[in-house]
Amino acid sequence: MKTRYFFQTLLIAAIFLTACDKQLDLAPEDTIIEDKVFEKFTSTESAVAGTYHMLFAAATKDYIMAEATSPTCNYSSGAGRTYDEINNGAVLPENTQLQGIYEAYYAALVQANLLLYKIPELGKYDQNQMLQHMAEAKFIRAYAYLRLLGWYGDGALMNESQKDGVVLYLEHYDGFNRDTDIRPRNSNQEVFNQIIADLEDAIIDLPEPGEQTAVETRVSRANKATCEALLARVYMYQRDYTNALTWAGKVLTRTEYQLEDDLLKVFPLNPNDAVIPFSKEHLFGFPVSSNGGNWQFGGNNIYYTYNNYWYSQSLIGTFADTDLRKTSLMRELKYQDNPVYVTNKYPNTNGRDNLTIMRLPEVILYKAEALGRTSNTVTQEMIDLLNEVHLRANPTESGYTIEDFESNDAFIDRVLLESNKELAFEGCSRFDQLRTDRPLYNPELPDNKKVFPIPLREIQISNGVVKQNEGYN
């Protein structure tokens, strides 16, 4: 298959990661075919960059959705035109926004499959470099499948491992073949197993974060720690707290990642479309601010700054007035004469803030929660982990003590609250609610509506081989 237009697009997309790795700053060629693209290191770097960019494009489609369908967020009547039908359980399988999320993540993983198939077949550059490129493709595929499973896997995050997940495609797509490409959905457990296998394989050939001397490269391209952090998330979603504890622990032993002492180093103000560096606590993200304002590469599609989304009253009431997350990362305004607090995590009005995917506090709180769920008592280690995040935002407090918690359940509840406060508006709130059996935006939403419908188009193309989620039949 000669896909000239696609590969020219990949070379253009390489500029998106220029700030991360100057080797990706390539001059486009007029005509490129597969054997030339994957033969050389430089052109394959461009193809890898393009695949990251496709993952970024998918992430821009569902980032706000994961917040606006969770109880951490409330929104304006204008935003309600998008989210009310989802939160009320009335969304239909033909909804184009949900179809767009589905298609975007599959597009990214299909291109990851292309890399995995073509690099060993056509690559003529250094073997270790080829292995790293393939490992990055596996990371991208794993991340895409995890998001797909969270949205469309029937009960995937509610401990329903044998229900239908999504369709696993692990082969290179070389044109539609009805005999092989129409297949039923794999179970949630099968998809989780593939995600874990991809990440464990990728770890072998990815660099240590310390080998990526530039912070921008370390955050925007997968390394061993990136996979470890994502594995911790995967196991938390599966409620396998023993394995989650193992992988979170690996991340937290690394010295390359540290909590910043100033929250504005994590989410800096950016009124002038400046190039903003990632912080020391970023584990993975997309360097949107470094694309030079070129709209060809797209903004982050995160427009919290237009005041259509804000903290729910139930969550904002849990912040101390002196909490730095409230004083530094929120602004108060009026909506229909009522005070509301809008996040300042993405303050640029042109969507030019870097897109955060994973930060160190998530892993710290995962470890605290996993310890709480695998031990019989509240320990000082658990308290120290909770305080590490809490006291950064509340430095004038003395912190929690063991005596503050009468049970492990009380401790876990406080960890989950701290997580909601720390990580709100970062694209994962919905999934953390689901994995812990807490309600979504609408507490009355039945379980069979807590997963999205498979897009109608997928059902139709497969002639019904792909079955619909039970809440939408």
Short mmCIF file of N, CA and C in Angstrom, two decimals, residues 142-260:
data_model
loop_
_atom_site.label_atom_id
_atom_site.label_comp_id
_atom_site.label_asym_id
_atom_site.label_seq_id
_atom_site.Cartn_x
_atom_site.Cartn_y
_atom_site.Cartn_z
N ALA A 142 -1.23 1.06 23.54
CA ALA A 142 -1.76 0.75 24.86
C ALA A 142 -2.58 1.90 25.41
N TYR A 143 -2.07 3.13 25.28
CA TYR A 143 -2.80 4.28 25.80
C TYR A 143 -4.14 4.43 25.07
N ALA A 144 -4.13 4.26 23.74
CA ALA A 144 -5.36 4.40 22.97
C ALA A 144 -6.38 3.35 23.38
N TYR A 145 -5.95 2.12 23.56
CA TYR A 145 -6.89 1.07 23.96
C TYR A 145 -7.43 1.29 25.37
N LEU A 146 -6.62 1.85 26.25
CA LEU A 146 -7.12 2.11 27.60
C LEU A 146 -8.23 3.15 27.59
N ARG A 147 -8.07 4.19 26.79
CA ARG A 147 -9.13 5.20 26.70
C ARG A 147 -10.37 4.60 26.04
N LEU A 148 -10.20 3.84 24.98
CA LEU A 148 -11.34 3.21 24.33
C LEU A 148 -12.09 2.30 25.30
N LEU A 149 -11.34 1.54 26.09
CA LEU A 149 -11.96 0.63 27.04
C LEU A 149 -12.73 1.40 28.11
N GLY A 150 -12.16 2.52 28.57
CA GLY A 150 -12.83 3.33 29.57
C GLY A 150 -14.14 3.91 29.08
N TRP A 151 -14.20 4.26 27.79
CA TRP A 151 -15.41 4.87 27.25
C TRP A 151 -16.43 3.83 26.78
N TYR A 152 -15.96 2.78 26.11
CA TYR A 152 -16.87 1.89 25.40
C TYR A 152 -16.91 0.45 25.93
N GLY A 153 -15.97 0.05 26.78
CA GLY A 153 -15.99 -1.29 27.33
C GLY A 153 -17.12 -1.44 28.34
N ASP A 154 -18.02 -2.38 28.11
CA ASP A 154 -19.21 -2.53 28.94
C ASP A 154 -18.82 -2.98 30.35
N GLY A 155 -18.87 -2.06 31.30
CA GLY A 155 -18.50 -2.38 32.67
C GLY A 155 -17.00 -2.56 32.88
N ALA A 156 -16.19 -2.08 31.96
CA ALA A 156 -14.74 -2.33 32.02
C ALA A 156 -14.12 -1.81 33.31
N LEU A 157 -14.56 -0.66 33.78
CA LEU A 157 -14.01 -0.08 34.99
C LEU A 157 -14.87 -0.35 36.22
N MET A 158 -15.88 -1.21 36.03
CA MET A 158 -16.76 -1.56 37.13
C MET A 158 -16.63 -3.04 37.48
N ASN A 159 -15.45 -3.58 37.20
CA ASN A 159 -15.10 -4.95 37.60
C ASN A 159 -15.90 -6.01 36.85
N GLU A 160 -16.29 -5.69 35.62
CA GLU A 160 -17.02 -6.64 34.77
C GLU A 160 -16.07 -7.14 33.68
N SER A 161 -15.13 -7.97 34.07
CA SER A 161 -14.02 -8.31 33.19
C SER A 161 -14.43 -9.14 31.97
N GLN A 162 -15.51 -9.92 32.06
CA GLN A 162 -15.88 -10.81 30.96
C GLN A 162 -16.90 -10.21 30.00
N LYS A 163 -17.37 -9.01 30.30
CA LYS A 163 -18.28 -8.36 29.35
C LYS A 163 -17.50 -7.85 28.14
N ASP A 164 -18.25 -7.41 27.14
CA ASP A 164 -17.62 -6.97 25.89
C ASP A 164 -16.83 -5.69 26.10
N GLY A 165 -15.59 -5.72 25.62
CA GLY A 165 -14.75 -4.53 25.62
C GLY A 165 -14.82 -3.83 24.28
N VAL A 166 -13.70 -3.79 23.58
CA VAL A 166 -13.66 -3.24 22.23
C VAL A 166 -12.94 -4.26 21.35
N VAL A 167 -12.96 -4.00 20.06
CA VAL A 167 -12.33 -4.92 19.12
C VAL A 167 -10.82 -4.69 19.12
N LEU A 168 -10.05 -5.75 19.30
CA LEU A 168 -8.60 -5.67 19.23
C LEU A 168 -8.14 -5.83 17.79
N TYR A 169 -7.46 -4.81 17.28
CA TYR A 169 -6.78 -4.88 15.99
C TYR A 169 -5.30 -4.72 16.26
N LEU A 170 -4.53 -5.75 16.01
CA LEU A 170 -3.09 -5.73 16.29
C LEU A 170 -2.27 -5.89 15.02
N GLU A 171 -2.95 -6.01 13.89
CA GLU A 171 -2.26 -6.23 12.62
C GLU A 171 -2.17 -4.91 11.84
N HIS A 172 -1.26 -4.91 10.87
CA HIS A 172 -1.15 -3.77 9.98
C HIS A 172 -2.36 -3.73 9.05
N TYR A 173 -3.02 -2.59 8.98
CA TYR A 173 -4.17 -2.43 8.09
C TYR A 173 -3.68 -2.15 6.68
N ASP A 174 -4.04 -3.03 5.76
CA ASP A 174 -3.60 -2.89 4.37
C ASP A 174 -4.79 -2.98 3.43
N GLY A 175 -5.83 -2.27 3.78
CA GLY A 175 -7.05 -2.31 2.99
C GLY A 175 -8.08 -3.23 3.64
N PHE A 176 -9.35 -2.89 3.46
CA PHE A 176 -10.42 -3.61 4.13
C PHE A 176 -10.61 -5.01 3.56
N ASN A 177 -10.63 -6.00 4.43
CA ASN A 177 -10.89 -7.38 4.07
C ASN A 177 -12.04 -7.88 4.93
N ARG A 178 -13.20 -8.11 4.31
CA ARG A 178 -14.38 -8.47 5.07
C ARG A 178 -14.19 -9.76 5.87
N ASP A 179 -13.38 -10.66 5.36
CA ASP A 179 -13.21 -11.95 6.03
C ASP A 179 -12.40 -11.84 7.32
N THR A 180 -11.48 -10.88 7.37
CA THR A 180 -10.60 -10.79 8.54
C THR A 180 -10.85 -9.56 9.39
N ASP A 181 -11.40 -8.50 8.80
CA ASP A 181 -11.53 -7.24 9.53
C ASP A 181 -12.85 -7.09 10.25
N ILE A 182 -13.83 -7.88 9.91
CA ILE A 182 -15.07 -7.87 10.67
C ILE A 182 -14.96 -8.94 11.74
N ARG A 183 -14.93 -8.51 12.96
CA ARG A 183 -14.74 -9.44 14.08
C ARG A 183 -15.48 -8.92 15.30
N PRO A 184 -15.87 -9.80 16.20
CA PRO A 184 -16.61 -9.36 17.39
C PRO A 184 -15.69 -8.66 18.39
N ARG A 185 -16.31 -8.00 19.35
CA ARG A 185 -15.56 -7.33 20.40
C ARG A 185 -14.86 -8.34 21.29
N ASN A 186 -13.65 -8.01 21.68
CA ASN A 186 -12.95 -8.80 22.69
C ASN A 186 -13.50 -8.46 24.07
N SER A 187 -13.28 -9.36 25.02
CA SER A 187 -13.74 -9.08 26.38
C SER A 187 -12.89 -7.97 27.01
N ASN A 188 -13.43 -7.35 28.03
CA ASN A 188 -12.66 -6.34 28.76
C ASN A 188 -11.33 -6.91 29.23
N GLN A 189 -11.35 -8.14 29.76
CA GLN A 189 -10.12 -8.74 30.27
C GLN A 189 -9.10 -8.95 29.16
N GLU A 190 -9.55 -9.37 27.99
CA GLU A 190 -8.62 -9.56 26.87
C GLU A 190 -7.97 -8.24 26.46
N VAL A 191 -8.74 -7.18 26.48
CA VAL A 191 -8.17 -5.88 26.11
C VAL A 191 -7.20 -5.40 27.19
N PHE A 192 -7.57 -5.54 28.45
CA PHE A 192 -6.64 -5.20 29.53
C PHE A 192 -5.35 -6.00 29.40
N ASN A 193 -5.47 -7.29 29.11
CA ASN A 193 -4.27 -8.13 28.97
C ASN A 193 -3.36 -7.63 27.86
N GLN A 194 -3.96 -7.19 26.75
CA GLN A 194 -3.15 -6.68 25.64
C GLN A 194 -2.47 -5.36 26.01
N ILE A 195 -3.19 -4.51 26.70
CA ILE A 195 -2.60 -3.24 27.14
C ILE A 195 -1.39 -3.51 28.03
N ILE A 196 -1.54 -4.42 28.98
CA ILE A 196 -0.45 -4.75 29.90
C ILE A 196 0.73 -5.35 29.14
N ALA A 197 0.43 -6.26 28.21
CA ALA A 197 1.51 -6.89 27.42
C ALA A 197 2.27 -5.85 26.61
N ASP A 198 1.55 -4.92 25.99
CA ASP A 198 2.21 -3.87 25.21
C ASP A 198 3.12 -3.02 26.09
N LEU A 199 2.64 -2.64 27.26
CA LEU A 199 3.44 -1.77 28.13
C LEU A 199 4.64 -2.51 28.69
N GLU A 200 4.47 -3.76 29.08
CA GLU A 200 5.60 -4.52 29.61
C GLU A 200 6.64 -4.77 28.52
N ASP A 201 6.19 -5.02 27.29
CA ASP A 201 7.13 -5.17 26.17
C ASP A 201 7.85 -3.86 25.89
N ALA A 202 7.10 -2.76 25.93
CA ALA A 202 7.69 -1.46 25.60
C ALA A 202 8.77 -1.07 26.60
N ILE A 203 8.58 -1.38 27.87
CA ILE A 203 9.55 -1.00 28.90
C ILE A 203 10.95 -1.52 28.56
N ILE A 204 11.01 -2.69 27.96
CA ILE A 204 12.30 -3.33 27.69
C ILE A 204 13.17 -2.46 26.79
N ASP A 205 12.57 -1.83 25.79
CA ASP A 205 13.35 -1.14 24.77
C ASP A 205 13.26 0.38 24.83
N LEU A 206 12.54 0.90 25.78
CA LEU A 206 12.48 2.35 25.93
C LEU A 206 13.62 2.85 26.80
N PRO A 207 14.01 4.11 26.62
CA PRO A 207 15.12 4.65 27.43
C PRO A 207 14.70 4.91 28.87
N GLU A 208 15.68 4.94 29.74
CA GLU A 208 15.45 5.44 31.09
C GLU A 208 15.16 6.94 31.01
N PRO A 209 14.32 7.46 31.89
CA PRO A 209 14.04 8.90 31.83
C PRO A 209 15.29 9.76 31.99
N GLY A 210 16.28 9.27 32.74
CA GLY A 210 17.52 10.02 32.90
C GLY A 210 18.33 10.14 31.63
N GLU A 211 18.08 9.25 30.67
CA GLU A 211 18.76 9.33 29.37
C GLU A 211 18.16 10.40 28.48
N GLN A 212 16.95 10.84 28.79
CA GLN A 212 16.30 11.91 28.03
C GLN A 212 16.57 13.21 28.78
N THR A 213 17.68 13.82 28.48
CA THR A 213 18.17 14.94 29.29
C THR A 213 17.26 16.16 29.23
N ALA A 214 16.58 16.37 28.11
CA ALA A 214 15.66 17.50 28.00
C ALA A 214 14.32 17.11 28.61
N VAL A 215 13.79 17.95 29.50
CA VAL A 215 12.51 17.66 30.14
C VAL A 215 11.41 17.50 29.10
N GLU A 216 11.43 18.31 28.06
CA GLU A 216 10.38 18.24 27.04
C GLU A 216 10.36 16.87 26.37
N THR A 217 11.53 16.32 26.09
CA THR A 217 11.61 14.98 25.49
C THR A 217 11.12 13.94 26.47
N ARG A 218 11.52 14.06 27.73
CA ARG A 218 11.17 13.08 28.75
C ARG A 218 9.66 13.01 28.95
N VAL A 219 8.98 14.15 28.79
CA VAL A 219 7.53 14.18 29.02
C VAL A 219 6.76 13.78 27.77
N SER A 220 7.21 14.19 26.60
CA SER A 220 6.39 14.03 25.40
C SER A 220 6.70 12.77 24.60
N ARG A 221 7.74 12.03 24.99
CA ARG A 221 8.02 10.75 24.36
C ARG A 221 8.11 9.68 25.45
N ALA A 222 7.58 8.53 25.16
CA ALA A 222 7.51 7.47 26.17
C ALA A 222 8.90 7.02 26.61
N ASN A 223 9.02 6.74 27.88
CA ASN A 223 10.22 6.11 28.44
C ASN A 223 9.76 5.02 29.41
N LYS A 224 10.71 4.42 30.11
CA LYS A 224 10.35 3.33 31.03
C LYS A 224 9.39 3.82 32.11
N ALA A 225 9.65 5.00 32.66
CA ALA A 225 8.79 5.51 33.74
C ALA A 225 7.39 5.83 33.24
N THR A 226 7.27 6.32 32.00
CA THR A 226 5.95 6.59 31.43
C THR A 226 5.11 5.32 31.43
N CYS A 227 5.72 4.23 31.00
CA CYS A 227 5.01 2.95 30.97
C CYS A 227 4.69 2.46 32.38
N GLU A 228 5.61 2.64 33.29
CA GLU A 228 5.36 2.22 34.67
C GLU A 228 4.16 2.97 35.25
N ALA A 229 4.09 4.27 34.99
CA ALA A 229 2.97 5.07 35.49
C ALA A 229 1.66 4.64 34.86
N LEU A 230 1.69 4.37 33.57
CA LEU A 230 0.46 3.95 32.90
C LEU A 230 0.04 2.56 33.37
N LEU A 231 1.00 1.69 33.65
CA LEU A 231 0.67 0.38 34.22
C LEU A 231 0.02 0.53 35.59
N ALA A 232 0.50 1.46 36.39
CA ALA A 232 -0.15 1.71 37.68
C ALA A 232 -1.59 2.12 37.47
N ARG A 233 -1.85 2.98 36.50
CA ARG A 233 -3.22 3.39 36.20
C ARG A 233 -4.05 2.20 35.72
N VAL A 234 -3.49 1.39 34.83
CA VAL A 234 -4.21 0.22 34.31
C VAL A 234 -4.64 -0.70 35.45
N TYR A 235 -3.72 -0.99 36.35
CA TYR A 235 -4.05 -1.92 37.44
C TYR A 235 -5.03 -1.30 38.43
N MET A 236 -4.96 0.01 38.63
CA MET A 236 -5.97 0.65 39.48
C MET A 236 -7.35 0.54 38.82
N TYR A 237 -7.41 0.71 37.50
CA TYR A 237 -8.68 0.57 36.79
C TYR A 237 -9.21 -0.86 36.92
N GLN A 238 -8.31 -1.83 37.00
CA GLN A 238 -8.71 -3.23 37.15
C GLN A 238 -8.97 -3.64 38.61
N ARG A 239 -8.65 -2.74 39.53
CA ARG A 239 -8.77 -3.01 40.97
C ARG A 239 -7.80 -4.09 41.42
N ASP A 240 -6.69 -4.18 40.72
CA ASP A 240 -5.60 -5.08 41.12
C ASP A 240 -4.59 -4.22 41.87
N TYR A 241 -4.82 -4.05 43.15
CA TYR A 241 -4.05 -3.07 43.92
C TYR A 241 -2.64 -3.56 44.24
N THR A 242 -2.43 -4.85 44.24
CA THR A 242 -1.08 -5.37 44.48
C THR A 242 -0.15 -5.00 43.34
N ASN A 243 -0.59 -5.22 42.10
CA ASN A 243 0.23 -4.86 40.96
C ASN A 243 0.32 -3.34 40.79
N ALA A 244 -0.76 -2.64 41.09
CA ALA A 244 -0.71 -1.17 41.02
C ALA A 244 0.34 -0.64 41.98
N LEU A 245 0.41 -1.23 43.16
CA LEU A 245 1.40 -0.82 44.15
C LEU A 245 2.81 -1.04 43.65
N THR A 246 3.02 -2.14 42.99
CA THR A 246 4.36 -2.45 42.44
C THR A 246 4.79 -1.40 41.43
N TRP A 247 3.91 -1.10 40.47
CA TRP A 247 4.31 -0.19 39.40
C TRP A 247 4.37 1.26 39.87
N ALA A 248 3.48 1.65 40.75
CA ALA A 248 3.57 3.00 41.31
C ALA A 248 4.86 3.16 42.09
N GLY A 249 5.23 2.11 42.83
CA GLY A 249 6.48 2.16 43.60
C GLY A 249 7.70 2.35 42.72
N LYS A 250 7.69 1.71 41.54
CA LYS A 250 8.83 1.87 40.62
C LYS A 250 8.98 3.33 40.18
N VAL A 251 7.84 3.97 39.89
CA VAL A 251 7.90 5.37 39.46
C VAL A 251 8.43 6.24 40.59
N LEU A 252 7.96 5.99 41.79
CA LEU A 252 8.29 6.87 42.91
C LEU A 252 9.72 6.70 43.42
N THR A 253 10.41 5.66 42.98
CA THR A 253 11.82 5.53 43.35
C THR A 253 12.72 6.33 42.41
N ARG A 254 12.16 6.85 41.36
CA ARG A 254 12.97 7.59 40.38
C ARG A 254 13.18 9.02 40.85
N THR A 255 14.36 9.54 40.57
CA THR A 255 14.72 10.88 41.03
C THR A 255 14.46 11.97 39.99
N GLU A 256 14.12 11.56 38.77
CA GLU A 256 13.92 12.56 37.72
C GLU A 256 12.62 13.34 37.89
N TYR A 257 11.69 12.80 38.69
CA TYR A 257 10.38 13.42 38.84
C TYR A 257 10.21 13.88 40.29
N GLN A 258 9.78 15.11 40.45
CA GLN A 258 9.59 15.69 41.78
C GLN A 258 8.40 16.64 41.75
N LEU A 259 7.70 16.74 42.88
CA LEU A 259 6.66 17.74 42.98
C LEU A 259 7.27 19.13 42.95
N GLU A 260 6.67 20.01 42.20
CA GLU A 260 7.11 21.40 42.16
C GLU A 260 6.67 22.10 43.45
#
